Amino acid sequence: MPPPFKQSFLITGLAFSAGLGLSGSCQAQSIEVPNGLPEVPHVVYPEVGLPNFTVPAGTVQQIGGDGKVIQTTQPVSTGSDSLQTLYSRSWGYQAADNASSLGVNPAALAATCQVESGCQNVYTATGSGHTITGAFQMANGTYSEEMSKALASNPGLASTITSGTAGQQDPATQAVAAAQYMKEEAMTLQAQGISNPTALDTRAMYNFGSHAGAQVAQADDSAMMSDFISSTAMSNNNISSGTTVGEWRQSTANKMGTGASAPVLQS
């Protein structure tokens, strides 16, 4: 029997060799695991933008200094810079409502107000011979006549206006008569072949009377203003003798703002 120390050495050597073999075998079959989660594709979904849309017209509350609601409706209308001027006045929303109740576009009313007075409640009457006054610059006779027609067609307006000629200096009241006048002018032009009269189309009638105004509305741009209105009317309105209809239209449209192209009658 070999000495004990040789047996011990042999067993130890075998164990060491087996350990090396086992270790080599484990290393050959092992896999490397990356630090952290493996990389995977990330799908990106681009955000879809909002489509074009029109904000629907709603209502606006106008609040007085005492906290009470004065006005809750905002008439639907063609956009107009003069319309914004009208709405900026304390009486503007009521004037627009009154026009709408007669079937008149508030933007067209505002364009007329803009060119007449800058939508200011001006007092320009100088006596019985000259009673033209107010935001819409109406004479007492025309105002009273048109107001009577408006109230006959819509009696409910009586509760919103100032009675008598005192209403001339209440712009929301005067707007009723002005809108009625514009409505009649537009209907006259429709009967004469202008299918959808604008504020500019009716402007000459409001300014120079129905007969001459209708002629101007239907005239070519190259025609002379002096062919249709008197020299006195031209002088009173700062229109020179050489002014063409087209030049007058452009000058007037500039004063009326974009509301000049607004249809007078609401569809």
Short mmCIF file of C-alpha atoms in Angstrom, two decimals:
data_model
loop_
_atom_site.label_atom_id
_atom_site.label_comp_id
_atom_site.label_asym_id
_atom_site.label_seq_id
_atom_site.Cartn_x
_atom_site.Cartn_y
_atom_site.Cartn_z
CA MET A 1 0.00 0.00 0.00
CA PRO A 2 1.42 3.37 -0.95
CA PRO A 3 2.24 5.78 1.74
CA PRO A 4 -0.76 7.81 2.94
CA PHE A 5 0.65 11.09 1.80
CA LYS A 6 0.75 9.92 -1.85
CA GLN A 7 -2.94 8.88 -1.76
CA SER A 8 -3.90 12.20 -0.33
CA PHE A 9 -1.95 13.95 -3.07
CA LEU A 10 -3.62 11.87 -5.76
CA ILE A 11 -7.13 12.56 -4.48
CA THR A 12 -6.37 16.22 -4.16
CA GLY A 13 -4.94 16.31 -7.65
CA LEU A 14 -7.97 14.54 -9.13
CA ALA A 15 -10.30 16.87 -7.34
CA PHE A 16 -8.33 19.84 -8.62
CA SER A 17 -8.37 18.45 -12.17
CA ALA A 18 -12.11 17.77 -11.96
CA GLY A 19 -12.62 21.28 -10.71
CA LEU A 20 -10.75 22.66 -13.68
CA GLY A 21 -12.75 20.50 -16.03
CA LEU A 22 -16.04 21.54 -14.47
CA SER A 23 -15.03 25.15 -14.51
CA GLY A 24 -14.05 24.97 -18.16
CA SER A 25 -17.31 23.24 -19.01
CA CYS A 26 -19.39 25.95 -17.24
CA GLN A 27 -17.56 28.74 -19.00
CA ALA A 28 -18.13 27.14 -22.39
CA GLN A 29 -21.93 26.95 -21.86
CA SER A 30 -22.51 30.31 -20.15
CA ILE A 31 -24.16 33.35 -21.83
CA GLU A 32 -23.51 37.00 -21.20
CA VAL A 33 -26.45 38.97 -19.87
CA PRO A 34 -26.34 42.72 -20.73
CA ASN A 35 -26.50 45.26 -17.98
CA GLY A 36 -30.17 46.33 -17.76
CA LEU A 37 -33.09 45.52 -20.06
CA PRO A 38 -32.34 44.58 -23.66
CA GLU A 39 -32.82 47.18 -26.38
CA VAL A 40 -36.13 46.88 -28.21
CA PRO A 41 -37.69 49.00 -31.01
CA HIS A 42 -39.79 51.93 -29.76
CA VAL A 43 -42.76 52.76 -31.97
CA VAL A 44 -43.48 56.51 -32.11
CA TYR A 45 -46.98 57.74 -32.98
CA PRO A 46 -46.91 61.36 -34.21
CA GLU A 47 -49.57 63.60 -32.68
CA VAL A 48 -52.29 64.47 -35.17
CA GLY A 49 -53.02 68.18 -35.32
CA LEU A 50 -56.49 69.66 -34.92
CA PRO A 51 -58.40 70.02 -38.19
CA ASN A 52 -59.59 73.44 -39.32
CA PHE A 53 -62.94 74.36 -37.87
CA THR A 54 -65.16 77.38 -37.40
CA VAL A 55 -65.95 78.45 -33.89
CA PRO A 56 -69.74 78.62 -33.66
CA ALA A 57 -71.27 81.93 -32.70
CA GLY A 58 -72.45 81.96 -29.13
CA THR A 59 -73.77 84.43 -26.64
CA VAL A 60 -72.02 87.15 -24.72
CA GLN A 61 -73.07 88.65 -21.43
CA GLN A 62 -72.59 92.37 -21.04
CA ILE A 63 -72.38 93.21 -17.34
CA GLY A 64 -73.16 96.64 -15.95
CA GLY A 65 -71.28 98.37 -13.16
CA ASP A 66 -73.79 97.10 -10.61
CA GLY A 67 -73.14 93.50 -11.63
CA LYS A 68 -76.48 93.06 -13.40
CA VAL A 69 -76.66 91.50 -16.86
CA ILE A 70 -77.50 94.17 -19.43
CA GLN A 71 -77.22 92.12 -22.62
CA THR A 72 -76.98 88.39 -23.22
CA THR A 73 -77.16 87.94 -26.98
CA GLN A 74 -74.63 88.51 -29.70
CA PRO A 75 -76.21 88.66 -33.16
CA VAL A 76 -74.63 86.43 -35.78
CA SER A 77 -73.13 88.58 -38.47
CA THR A 78 -70.55 88.91 -41.17
CA GLY A 79 -67.26 90.04 -39.72
CA SER A 80 -66.55 93.75 -39.89
CA ASP A 81 -64.13 96.19 -38.27
CA SER A 82 -66.96 98.72 -38.03
CA LEU A 83 -69.03 96.04 -36.31
CA GLN A 84 -66.42 95.86 -33.56
CA THR A 85 -66.63 99.64 -33.23
CA LEU A 86 -70.40 99.35 -32.85
CA TYR A 87 -70.08 96.63 -30.21
CA SER A 88 -67.64 98.77 -28.25
CA ARG A 89 -70.40 101.32 -27.59
CA SER A 90 -72.62 100.89 -24.55
CA TRP A 91 -75.67 100.82 -26.83
CA GLY A 92 -74.07 98.76 -29.61
CA TYR A 93 -75.45 95.32 -28.79
CA GLN A 94 -78.99 96.63 -28.41
CA ALA A 95 -78.72 98.47 -31.73
CA ALA A 96 -77.52 95.27 -33.41
CA ASP A 97 -80.35 93.26 -31.85
CA ASN A 98 -82.89 95.81 -33.06
CA ALA A 99 -81.52 95.60 -36.60
CA SER A 100 -81.59 91.80 -36.53
CA SER A 101 -85.21 91.81 -35.43
CA LEU A 102 -86.03 93.66 -38.67
CA GLY A 103 -84.00 91.26 -40.80
CA VAL A 104 -81.06 93.64 -41.28
CA ASN A 105 -77.45 92.48 -40.94
CA PRO A 106 -75.77 94.23 -37.97
CA ALA A 107 -72.51 94.48 -39.95
CA ALA A 108 -74.26 96.56 -42.62
CA LEU A 109 -75.86 98.73 -39.94
CA ALA A 110 -72.45 99.21 -38.31
CA ALA A 111 -70.86 100.23 -41.62
CA THR A 112 -73.53 102.92 -42.04
CA CYS A 113 -73.04 104.09 -38.47
CA GLN A 114 -69.28 104.21 -39.01
CA VAL A 115 -69.42 106.42 -42.09
CA GLU A 116 -72.10 108.71 -40.65
CA SER A 117 -70.63 109.50 -37.24
CA GLY A 118 -67.90 107.02 -36.32
CA CYS A 119 -70.68 105.37 -34.29
CA GLN A 120 -70.78 108.36 -31.95
CA ASN A 121 -74.00 109.78 -30.52
CA VAL A 122 -73.44 113.25 -31.96
CA TYR A 123 -75.88 116.15 -31.72
CA THR A 124 -75.79 118.09 -34.98
CA ALA A 125 -79.33 119.49 -35.29
CA THR A 126 -79.25 123.29 -35.54
CA GLY A 127 -82.97 124.09 -35.65
CA SER A 128 -86.24 123.30 -37.38
CA GLY A 129 -84.62 123.68 -40.79
CA HIS A 130 -81.85 121.21 -40.02
CA THR A 131 -82.82 118.30 -37.78
CA ILE A 132 -80.25 115.74 -38.95
CA THR A 133 -78.58 114.33 -35.85
CA GLY A 134 -77.51 111.22 -33.97
CA ALA A 135 -75.26 108.27 -34.63
CA PHE A 136 -77.09 107.46 -37.87
CA GLN A 137 -77.59 111.11 -38.93
CA MET A 138 -81.32 111.08 -39.63
CA ALA A 139 -83.71 114.01 -40.06
CA ASN A 140 -86.76 114.09 -37.79
CA GLY A 141 -89.20 113.52 -40.65
CA THR A 142 -87.36 110.49 -42.07
CA TYR A 143 -86.79 109.11 -38.59
CA SER A 144 -90.47 109.32 -37.61
CA GLU A 145 -91.65 107.80 -40.90
CA GLU A 146 -89.25 104.86 -40.77
CA MET A 147 -89.89 104.25 -37.08
CA SER A 148 -93.63 103.98 -37.73
CA LYS A 149 -92.99 101.38 -40.44
CA ALA A 150 -90.63 99.41 -38.22
CA LEU A 151 -93.08 99.28 -35.32
CA ALA A 152 -95.88 98.26 -37.66
CA SER A 153 -93.83 95.28 -38.85
CA ASN A 154 -92.51 94.40 -35.39
CA PRO A 155 -94.64 95.85 -32.55
CA GLY A 156 -92.45 94.16 -29.96
CA LEU A 157 -89.73 96.75 -30.60
CA ALA A 158 -91.86 99.39 -28.86
CA SER A 159 -90.73 98.10 -25.47
CA THR A 160 -87.04 98.63 -26.29
CA ILE A 161 -87.06 102.19 -27.65
CA THR A 162 -87.35 105.80 -26.54
CA SER A 163 -90.63 107.21 -27.81
CA GLY A 164 -91.02 110.36 -29.92
CA THR A 165 -88.24 112.32 -31.60
CA ALA A 166 -86.28 112.10 -28.34
CA GLY A 167 -85.26 108.70 -29.69
CA GLN A 168 -83.10 110.53 -32.22
CA GLN A 169 -80.47 110.93 -29.50
CA ASP A 170 -80.78 107.35 -28.28
CA PRO A 171 -78.61 105.42 -30.77
CA ALA A 172 -80.18 102.03 -30.05
CA THR A 173 -83.59 103.56 -30.80
CA GLN A 174 -82.40 105.46 -33.86
CA ALA A 175 -80.90 102.20 -35.13
CA VAL A 176 -84.45 100.86 -35.55
CA ALA A 177 -85.37 103.63 -37.99
CA ALA A 178 -82.00 103.41 -39.76
CA ALA A 179 -82.30 99.64 -40.19
CA GLN A 180 -85.84 99.99 -41.56
CA TYR A 181 -84.62 102.58 -44.06
CA MET A 182 -81.74 100.34 -45.18
CA LYS A 183 -84.11 97.38 -45.50
CA GLU A 184 -86.38 99.34 -47.85
CA GLU A 185 -83.39 100.51 -49.89
CA ALA A 186 -82.10 96.95 -50.27
CA MET A 187 -85.51 95.67 -51.34
CA THR A 188 -85.76 98.48 -53.91
CA LEU A 189 -82.40 97.49 -55.39
CA GLN A 190 -83.43 93.84 -55.45
CA ALA A 191 -86.49 94.79 -57.50
CA GLN A 192 -84.15 96.60 -59.90
CA GLY A 193 -81.87 93.61 -60.44
CA ILE A 194 -79.25 93.70 -57.66
CA SER A 195 -79.85 90.31 -56.07
CA ASN A 196 -78.02 90.76 -52.76
CA PRO A 197 -77.42 94.47 -52.05
CA THR A 198 -74.54 95.36 -49.75
CA ALA A 199 -74.12 98.26 -47.36
CA LEU A 200 -72.11 100.04 -50.07
CA ASP A 201 -74.88 99.44 -52.64
CA THR A 202 -77.44 101.14 -50.41
CA ARG A 203 -75.08 103.89 -49.29
CA ALA A 204 -75.91 106.29 -52.13
CA MET A 205 -79.64 105.91 -51.44
CA TYR A 206 -79.14 106.63 -47.74
CA ASN A 207 -76.99 109.63 -48.63
CA PHE A 208 -78.62 111.12 -51.74
CA GLY A 209 -82.19 109.79 -51.70
CA SER A 210 -83.84 106.76 -53.27
CA HIS A 211 -84.01 107.92 -56.90
CA ALA A 212 -80.48 109.27 -57.38
CA GLY A 213 -79.03 106.67 -55.03
CA ALA A 214 -80.48 103.76 -56.99
CA GLN A 215 -78.97 105.17 -60.18
CA VAL A 216 -75.54 105.44 -58.56
CA ALA A 217 -75.82 101.88 -57.21
CA GLN A 218 -76.36 100.53 -60.72
CA ALA A 219 -73.92 102.80 -62.57
CA ASP A 220 -70.59 101.74 -64.07
CA ASP A 221 -67.44 102.72 -62.21
CA SER A 222 -66.46 104.99 -65.10
CA ALA A 223 -69.65 107.08 -64.87
CA MET A 224 -69.47 110.55 -63.34
CA MET A 225 -71.14 111.26 -60.01
CA SER A 226 -72.33 114.57 -61.46
CA ASP A 227 -74.53 112.60 -63.86
CA PHE A 228 -76.73 111.51 -60.96
CA ILE A 229 -76.61 114.03 -58.12
CA SER A 230 -76.86 117.81 -57.99
CA SER A 231 -73.92 120.15 -57.63
CA THR A 232 -75.29 121.18 -54.24
CA ALA A 233 -75.36 117.57 -53.03
CA MET A 234 -71.84 117.06 -54.34
CA SER A 235 -70.60 120.18 -52.58
CA ASN A 236 -72.30 119.25 -49.31
CA ASN A 237 -70.64 115.83 -49.42
CA ASN A 238 -67.18 117.05 -50.50
CA ILE A 239 -67.40 115.35 -53.90
CA SER A 240 -65.47 117.14 -56.62
CA SER A 241 -66.93 117.67 -60.09
CA GLY A 242 -64.51 115.20 -61.69
CA THR A 243 -65.22 112.31 -59.33
CA THR A 244 -66.25 109.04 -60.96
CA VAL A 245 -68.68 106.56 -59.43
CA GLY A 246 -65.82 104.10 -58.96
CA GLU A 247 -63.74 106.68 -57.08
CA TRP A 248 -66.69 107.56 -54.87
CA ARG A 249 -67.34 103.89 -54.14
CA GLN A 250 -63.73 103.26 -53.16
CA SER A 251 -63.55 106.33 -50.95
CA THR A 252 -66.84 105.45 -49.26
CA ALA A 253 -65.88 101.80 -48.77
CA ASN A 254 -62.67 102.90 -47.05
CA LYS A 255 -64.71 104.96 -44.59
CA MET A 256 -67.21 102.15 -43.98
CA GLY A 257 -64.58 99.48 -43.35
CA THR A 258 -64.99 95.83 -44.34
CA GLY A 259 -68.68 96.10 -43.47
CA ALA A 260 -69.11 97.91 -46.78
CA SER A 261 -69.34 94.53 -48.51
CA ALA A 262 -71.74 93.05 -45.94
CA PRO A 263 -75.19 92.11 -47.30
CA VAL A 264 -77.92 94.34 -45.90
CA LEU A 265 -80.57 91.66 -45.65
CA GLN A 266 -80.10 88.62 -43.46
CA SER A 267 -80.79 85.31 -45.16
#
